[in-house]
Amino acid sequence: MTGESTKGRWLTVALLTPTSAWFLVMLVMPLVVVAIFSFGERSAVGGYTASFTFDQYANLPSRFTAFRNTLTYAPFGTLVSLLVAYPLAYFLAVKVSPKWRLLLLVLVIVPFWTSLLIRTYAWIFILGGRGIPTLLDYIGFEGVRLINTPFAVVVGIIYGYLPLMVFPIFVSLERLDKRLLEASNDLGGTPFRTFLQVTLPLSMPGVATGCMLVFILLMGEFLIPAFLGGGKVFFIGNALVDLFLQSRNWPFGSAVAVTLVIIMLITVSLYMRLTMGRAADRNESIM
Amino acid sequence: MAMRLYSVAVYLFLYVPIGIIVLFSFNSGRHASSFEGLSVKWYGKALSNPFVLEALTTSLIIALSAALLSSLMGTAAALALQRIRGPLRAMFDGLIYVAIMIPGIVIGIATLIALVTVFDLLNPVLGALWPADAAPPKLSLGYASVIAAHTLFTMSLVIVLIRARIAGMDRALIEASEDLYASPWRTFLQITLPQLFPAILAGFLLSFTFSFDDFIISFFVAGPNTTLPIYVFSSIRRGITPEVNAIGTMVLGASLTLLIIAQVLLRRREGR
């Protein structure tokens, strides 16, 4: 499209104006406000008083537990989801007949788009006192406690984010040239060796994308620890809800949020450099 | 074989919890521990509860508005973006990426404090400008703020979907239409739009589902309004009632239906 007419240019501007306004008012401005507030002070009634101080950041260690929990559960949850998701993605992409593939894939993805609230609630119901523990009582294991434990939180994480992990891995495995597997086989590679040296490396872009998506969402998670961790497992997201809605300490909350976003940016860009660099020759995004 | 068993186990893991919610929504008893018999009484209870109905209406209004705005603006932006290159394009790509990637909770708090601050600045100005004999309008959090915050995410999603569709579109048809001296507008209406339509509709449905199911953003910016997820959240906080199972089943049923339609629409393009 060379030498676009003036009319065409005006059309482009007109089409982009609402979206630009939206990004400016609903994304850029709020993020700038949070950044500014994080250097402010809390006023007596809550909210914000203008100031320039690093006090809020100096106070971050008071929320150390939330940061520590998020930074251990997010990578751990991502890893466990990956371990659960990979065999399923492999099964769907390589083993299942194409006739069933689409249906089975859709069945994995669909739960992700349904209410996380209701799906997490289902686990309160299942792991709670009247669920599995009652059943265990019948067969003699008394007093087992499942809800409000780290175990419950990890189950909730896998349940919530498994679909998001399966999909990108599936996509990269499906693109994989099956002739490579045959070649490895013909050259005397054992199935295990073929997997390690051919399949796994070629599916790395999908693994990287899936891990990144799950990790990012877990960093901001609130519902799963709130419902299944019972105050024992407290994430940054729970700290933010507390700071903004209960104690109304906006400047400190903003500092926590800014720190969260910075940690996310650093880990994600480090991670991308590490994993995407290797896959750079496959210059394609899975998303 | 082991793989097949494993996959069956994962599917069970994904669907049994949903199945349990559905099953117990038809339980006539109060408690989760025992299934006392089939009954639809919790559906009756839920649907005659004025708070549930009000929350449902609020959620529907918000989801419908967000989905409409997102599909209109997202489609417009996707079409415009393919016409621009260079730093401006890179800036938009960056914004779309940030809008999708940033955690909902950060969007929620950022929007909350930004809007409350802006409203506090604007309300006195509005009051001063307004004629003295009428009460000036007061800006506050409510429907509009939730719709606007949801639309940020869903619009970005629609842009991504439509761009994927544009990339897979048959350029030959557009060129043929131009060769036959159709006006650009007519080419758009008769060639581009019909090809984009499945993706636009899928984007609409996904946006609706996202907005209808969202809890965390609404939790911060809904002001005095209660959406259905906020209602469910607070009922769960107060203790589990079987009514929540019935609401949950209805919400899951509605989203599943919309999602399956969206998936079919999105897949159809790949089949071609």
JSON list of N, CA and C in Angstrom, two decimals, chain A residues 43-83:
[
{"chain": "A", "resi": 43, "resn": "SER", "atom": "N", "xyz": [-2.73, 9.51, 53.79]},
{"chain": "A", "resi": 43, "resn": "SER", "atom": "CA", "xyz": [-3.35, 10.56, 54.58]},
{"chain": "A", "resi": 43, "resn": "SER", "atom": "C", "xyz": [-4.06, 9.92, 55.77]},
{"chain": "A", "resi": 44, "resn": "ALA", "atom": "N", "xyz": [-4.46, 10.77, 56.74]},
{"chain": "A", "resi": 44, "resn": "ALA", "atom": "CA", "xyz": [-4.98, 10.26, 58.01]},
{"chain": "A", "resi": 44, "resn": "ALA", "atom": "C", "xyz": [-6.19, 9.34, 57.82]},
{"chain": "A", "resi": 45, "resn": "VAL", "atom": "N", "xyz": [-7.05, 9.65, 56.83]},
{"chain": "A", "resi": 45, "resn": "VAL", "atom": "CA", "xyz": [-8.26, 8.84, 56.65]},
{"chain": "A", "resi": 45, "resn": "VAL", "atom": "C", "xyz": [-8.06, 7.73, 55.61]},
{"chain": "A", "resi": 46, "resn": "GLY", "atom": "N", "xyz": [-6.82, 7.49, 55.22]},
{"chain": "A", "resi": 46, "resn": "GLY", "atom": "CA", "xyz": [-6.58, 6.55, 54.13]},
{"chain": "A", "resi": 46, "resn": "GLY", "atom": "C", "xyz": [-6.50, 7.34, 52.85]},
{"chain": "A", "resi": 47, "resn": "GLY", "atom": "N", "xyz": [-6.21, 6.62, 51.75]},
{"chain": "A", "resi": 47, "resn": "GLY", "atom": "CA", "xyz": [-6.05, 7.36, 50.51]},
{"chain": "A", "resi": 47, "resn": "GLY", "atom": "C", "xyz": [-4.64, 7.89, 50.40]},
{"chain": "A", "resi": 48, "resn": "TYR", "atom": "N", "xyz": [-4.50, 9.10, 49.82]},
{"chain": "A", "resi": 48, "resn": "TYR", "atom": "CA", "xyz": [-3.17, 9.52, 49.38]},
{"chain": "A", "resi": 48, "resn": "TYR", "atom": "C", "xyz": [-2.93, 10.99, 49.68]},
{"chain": "A", "resi": 49, "resn": "THR", "atom": "N", "xyz": [-1.73, 11.30, 50.12]},
{"chain": "A", "resi": 49, "resn": "THR", "atom": "CA", "xyz": [-1.29, 12.69, 50.23]},
{"chain": "A", "resi": 49, "resn": "THR", "atom": "C", "xyz": [-0.03, 12.84, 49.39]},
{"chain": "A", "resi": 50, "resn": "ALA", "atom": "N", "xyz": [0.00, 13.92, 48.60]},
{"chain": "A", "resi": 50, "resn": "ALA", "atom": "CA", "xyz": [1.14, 14.11, 47.71]},
{"chain": "A", "resi": 50, "resn": "ALA", "atom": "C", "xyz": [2.42, 14.32, 48.51]},
{"chain": "A", "resi": 51, "resn": "SER", "atom": "N", "xyz": [3.49, 13.71, 48.03]},
{"chain": "A", "resi": 51, "resn": "SER", "atom": "CA", "xyz": [4.77, 13.80, 48.72]},
{"chain": "A", "resi": 51, "resn": "SER", "atom": "C", "xyz": [5.79, 13.13, 47.83]},
{"chain": "A", "resi": 52, "resn": "PHE", "atom": "N", "xyz": [7.07, 13.28, 48.18]},
{"chain": "A", "resi": 52, "resn": "PHE", "atom": "CA", "xyz": [8.05, 12.47, 47.47]},
{"chain": "A", "resi": 52, "resn": "PHE", "atom": "C", "xyz": [8.95, 11.80, 48.48]},
{"chain": "A", "resi": 53, "resn": "THR", "atom": "N", "xyz": [8.66, 10.54, 48.73]},
{"chain": "A", "resi": 53, "resn": "THR", "atom": "CA", "xyz": [9.41, 9.82, 49.74]},
{"chain": "A", "resi": 53, "resn": "THR", "atom": "C", "xyz": [9.57, 8.37, 49.32]},
{"chain": "A", "resi": 54, "resn": "PHE", "atom": "N", "xyz": [10.62, 7.74, 49.81]},
{"chain": "A", "resi": 54, "resn": "PHE", "atom": "CA", "xyz": [10.82, 6.33, 49.52]},
{"chain": "A", "resi": 54, "resn": "PHE", "atom": "C", "xyz": [10.34, 5.46, 50.68]},
{"chain": "A", "resi": 55, "resn": "ASP", "atom": "N", "xyz": [9.61, 6.08, 51.62]},
{"chain": "A", "resi": 55, "resn": "ASP", "atom": "CA", "xyz": [9.16, 5.37, 52.82]},
{"chain": "A", "resi": 55, "resn": "ASP", "atom": "C", "xyz": [8.38, 4.10, 52.48]},
{"chain": "A", "resi": 56, "resn": "GLN", "atom": "N", "xyz": [7.51, 4.20, 51.46]},
{"chain": "A", "resi": 56, "resn": "GLN", "atom": "CA", "xyz": [6.67, 3.06, 51.13]},
{"chain": "A", "resi": 56, "resn": "GLN", "atom": "C", "xyz": [7.53, 1.88, 50.70]},
{"chain": "A", "resi": 57, "resn": "TYR", "atom": "N", "xyz": [8.56, 2.19, 49.91]},
{"chain": "A", "resi": 57, "resn": "TYR", "atom": "CA", "xyz": [9.44, 1.12, 49.45]},
{"chain": "A", "resi": 57, "resn": "TYR", "atom": "C", "xyz": [10.27, 0.57, 50.61]},
{"chain": "A", "resi": 58, "resn": "ALA", "atom": "N", "xyz": [10.65, 1.46, 51.52]},
{"chain": "A", "resi": 58, "resn": "ALA", "atom": "CA", "xyz": [11.42, 1.01, 52.68]},
{"chain": "A", "resi": 58, "resn": "ALA", "atom": "C", "xyz": [10.59, 0.08, 53.56]},
{"chain": "A", "resi": 59, "resn": "ASN", "atom": "N", "xyz": [9.27, 0.25, 53.47]},
{"chain": "A", "resi": 59, "resn": "ASN", "atom": "CA", "xyz": [8.36, -0.53, 54.30]},
{"chain": "A", "resi": 59, "resn": "ASN", "atom": "C", "xyz": [8.03, -1.90, 53.68]},
{"chain": "A", "resi": 60, "resn": "LEU", "atom": "N", "xyz": [8.51, -2.16, 52.47]},
{"chain": "A", "resi": 60, "resn": "LEU", "atom": "CA", "xyz": [8.16, -3.41, 51.78]},
{"chain": "A", "resi": 60, "resn": "LEU", "atom": "C", "xyz": [8.44, -4.67, 52.60]},
{"chain": "A", "resi": 61, "resn": "PRO", "atom": "N", "xyz": [9.56, -4.71, 53.37]},
{"chain": "A", "resi": 61, "resn": "PRO", "atom": "CA", "xyz": [9.82, -5.94, 54.13]},
{"chain": "A", "resi": 61, "resn": "PRO", "atom": "C", "xyz": [8.66, -6.33, 55.06]},
{"chain": "A", "resi": 62, "resn": "SER", "atom": "N", "xyz": [7.80, -5.39, 55.43]},
{"chain": "A", "resi": 62, "resn": "SER", "atom": "CA", "xyz": [6.67, -5.77, 56.29]},
{"chain": "A", "resi": 62, "resn": "SER", "atom": "C", "xyz": [5.72, -6.73, 55.58]},
{"chain": "A", "resi": 63, "resn": "ARG", "atom": "N", "xyz": [5.80, -6.78, 54.25]},
{"chain": "A", "resi": 63, "resn": "ARG", "atom": "CA", "xyz": [4.97, -7.74, 53.50]},
{"chain": "A", "resi": 63, "resn": "ARG", "atom": "C", "xyz": [5.83, -8.87, 52.94]},
{"chain": "A", "resi": 64, "resn": "PHE", "atom": "N", "xyz": [6.94, -9.13, 53.63]},
{"chain": "A", "resi": 64, "resn": "PHE", "atom": "CA", "xyz": [7.89, -10.13, 53.13]},
{"chain": "A", "resi": 64, "resn": "PHE", "atom": "C", "xyz": [7.23, -11.47, 52.85]},
{"chain": "A", "resi": 65, "resn": "THR", "atom": "N", "xyz": [6.36, -11.93, 53.78]},
{"chain": "A", "resi": 65, "resn": "THR", "atom": "CA", "xyz": [5.75, -13.26, 53.62]},
{"chain": "A", "resi": 65, "resn": "THR", "atom": "C", "xyz": [5.00, -13.36, 52.30]},
{"chain": "A", "resi": 66, "resn": "ALA", "atom": "N", "xyz": [4.23, -12.32, 51.97]},
{"chain": "A", "resi": 66, "resn": "ALA", "atom": "CA", "xyz": [3.45, -12.36, 50.73]},
{"chain": "A", "resi": 66, "resn": "ALA", "atom": "C", "xyz": [4.38, -12.47, 49.53]},
{"chain": "A", "resi": 67, "resn": "PHE", "atom": "N", "xyz": [5.48, -11.70, 49.54]},
{"chain": "A", "resi": 67, "resn": "PHE", "atom": "CA", "xyz": [6.42, -11.77, 48.43]},
{"chain": "A", "resi": 67, "resn": "PHE", "atom": "C", "xyz": [7.08, -13.15, 48.37]},
{"chain": "A", "resi": 68, "resn": "ARG", "atom": "N", "xyz": [7.49, -13.65, 49.54]},
{"chain": "A", "resi": 68, "resn": "ARG", "atom": "CA", "xyz": [8.15, -14.94, 49.56]},
{"chain": "A", "resi": 68, "resn": "ARG", "atom": "C", "xyz": [7.21, -16.03, 49.04]},
{"chain": "A", "resi": 69, "resn": "ASN", "atom": "N", "xyz": [5.96, -16.02, 49.55]},
{"chain": "A", "resi": 69, "resn": "ASN", "atom": "CA", "xyz": [5.01, -17.03, 49.09]},
{"chain": "A", "resi": 69, "resn": "ASN", "atom": "C", "xyz": [4.79, -16.96, 47.59]},
{"chain": "A", "resi": 70, "resn": "THR", "atom": "N", "xyz": [4.54, -15.74, 47.08]},
{"chain": "A", "resi": 70, "resn": "THR", "atom": "CA", "xyz": [4.30, -15.60, 45.65]},
{"chain": "A", "resi": 70, "resn": "THR", "atom": "C", "xyz": [5.49, -16.09, 44.86]},
{"chain": "A", "resi": 71, "resn": "LEU", "atom": "N", "xyz": [6.69, -15.72, 45.31]},
{"chain": "A", "resi": 71, "resn": "LEU", "atom": "CA", "xyz": [7.89, -16.08, 44.55]},
{"chain": "A", "resi": 71, "resn": "LEU", "atom": "C", "xyz": [8.31, -17.53, 44.73]},
{"chain": "A", "resi": 72, "resn": "THR", "atom": "N", "xyz": [7.69, -18.25, 45.65]},
{"chain": "A", "resi": 72, "resn": "THR", "atom": "CA", "xyz": [7.94, -19.69, 45.68]},
{"chain": "A", "resi": 72, "resn": "THR", "atom": "C", "xyz": [6.80, -20.45, 45.01]},
{"chain": "A", "resi": 73, "resn": "TYR", "atom": "N", "xyz": [5.56, -20.08, 45.32]},
{"chain": "A", "resi": 73, "resn": "TYR", "atom": "CA", "xyz": [4.42, -20.80, 44.74]},
{"chain": "A", "resi": 73, "resn": "TYR", "atom": "C", "xyz": [4.30, -20.58, 43.24]},
{"chain": "A", "resi": 74, "resn": "ALA", "atom": "N", "xyz": [4.61, -19.38, 42.75]},
{"chain": "A", "resi": 74, "resn": "ALA", "atom": "CA", "xyz": [4.45, -19.12, 41.31]},
{"chain": "A", "resi": 74, "resn": "ALA", "atom": "C", "xyz": [5.39, -20.01, 40.48]},
{"chain": "A", "resi": 75, "resn": "PRO", "atom": "N", "xyz": [6.71, -20.02, 40.77]},
{"chain": "A", "resi": 75, "resn": "PRO", "atom": "CA", "xyz": [7.56, -20.92, 39.98]},
{"chain": "A", "resi": 75, "resn": "PRO", "atom": "C", "xyz": [7.22, -22.40, 40.22]},
{"chain": "A", "resi": 76, "resn": "PHE", "atom": "N", "xyz": [6.97, -22.77, 41.47]},
{"chain": "A", "resi": 76, "resn": "PHE", "atom": "CA", "xyz": [6.66, -24.16, 41.77]},
{"chain": "A", "resi": 76, "resn": "PHE", "atom": "C", "xyz": [5.37, -24.59, 41.08]},
{"chain": "A", "resi": 77, "resn": "GLY", "atom": "N", "xyz": [4.34, -23.77, 41.19]},
{"chain": "A", "resi": 77, "resn": "GLY", "atom": "CA", "xyz": [3.06, -24.08, 40.54]},
{"chain": "A", "resi": 77, "resn": "GLY", "atom": "C", "xyz": [3.23, -24.19, 39.03]},
{"chain": "A", "resi": 78, "resn": "THR", "atom": "N", "xyz": [4.05, -23.31, 38.45]},
{"chain": "A", "resi": 78, "resn": "THR", "atom": "CA", "xyz": [4.31, -23.36, 37.02]},
{"chain": "A", "resi": 78, "resn": "THR", "atom": "C", "xyz": [4.97, -24.68, 36.65]},
{"chain": "A", "resi": 79, "resn": "LEU", "atom": "N", "xyz": [5.97, -25.07, 37.44]},
{"chain": "A", "resi": 79, "resn": "LEU", "atom": "CA", "xyz": [6.70, -26.31, 37.16]},
{"chain": "A", "resi": 79, "resn": "LEU", "atom": "C", "xyz": [5.77, -27.53, 37.25]},
{"chain": "A", "resi": 80, "resn": "VAL", "atom": "N", "xyz": [4.97, -27.59, 38.32]},
{"chain": "A", "resi": 80, "resn": "VAL", "atom": "CA", "xyz": [4.07, -28.73, 38.48]},
{"chain": "A", "resi": 80, "resn": "VAL", "atom": "C", "xyz": [3.05, -28.76, 37.34]},
{"chain": "A", "resi": 81, "resn": "SER", "atom": "N", "xyz": [2.51, -27.58, 36.97]},
{"chain": "A", "resi": 81, "resn": "SER", "atom": "CA", "xyz": [1.56, -27.55, 35.85]},
{"chain": "A", "resi": 81, "resn": "SER", "atom": "C", "xyz": [2.22, -28.06, 34.58]},
{"chain": "A", "resi": 82, "resn": "LEU", "atom": "N", "xyz": [3.48, -27.66, 34.37]},
{"chain": "A", "resi": 82, "resn": "LEU", "atom": "CA", "xyz": [4.20, -28.12, 33.18]},
{"chain": "A", "resi": 82, "resn": "LEU", "atom": "C", "xyz": [4.32, -29.64, 33.18]},
{"chain": "A", "resi": 83, "resn": "LEU", "atom": "N", "xyz": [4.68, -30.20, 34.33]},
{"chain": "A", "resi": 83, "resn": "LEU", "atom": "CA", "xyz": [4.86, -31.65, 34.41]},
{"chain": "A", "resi": 83, "resn": "LEU", "atom": "C", "xyz": [3.55, -32.38, 34.15]}
]
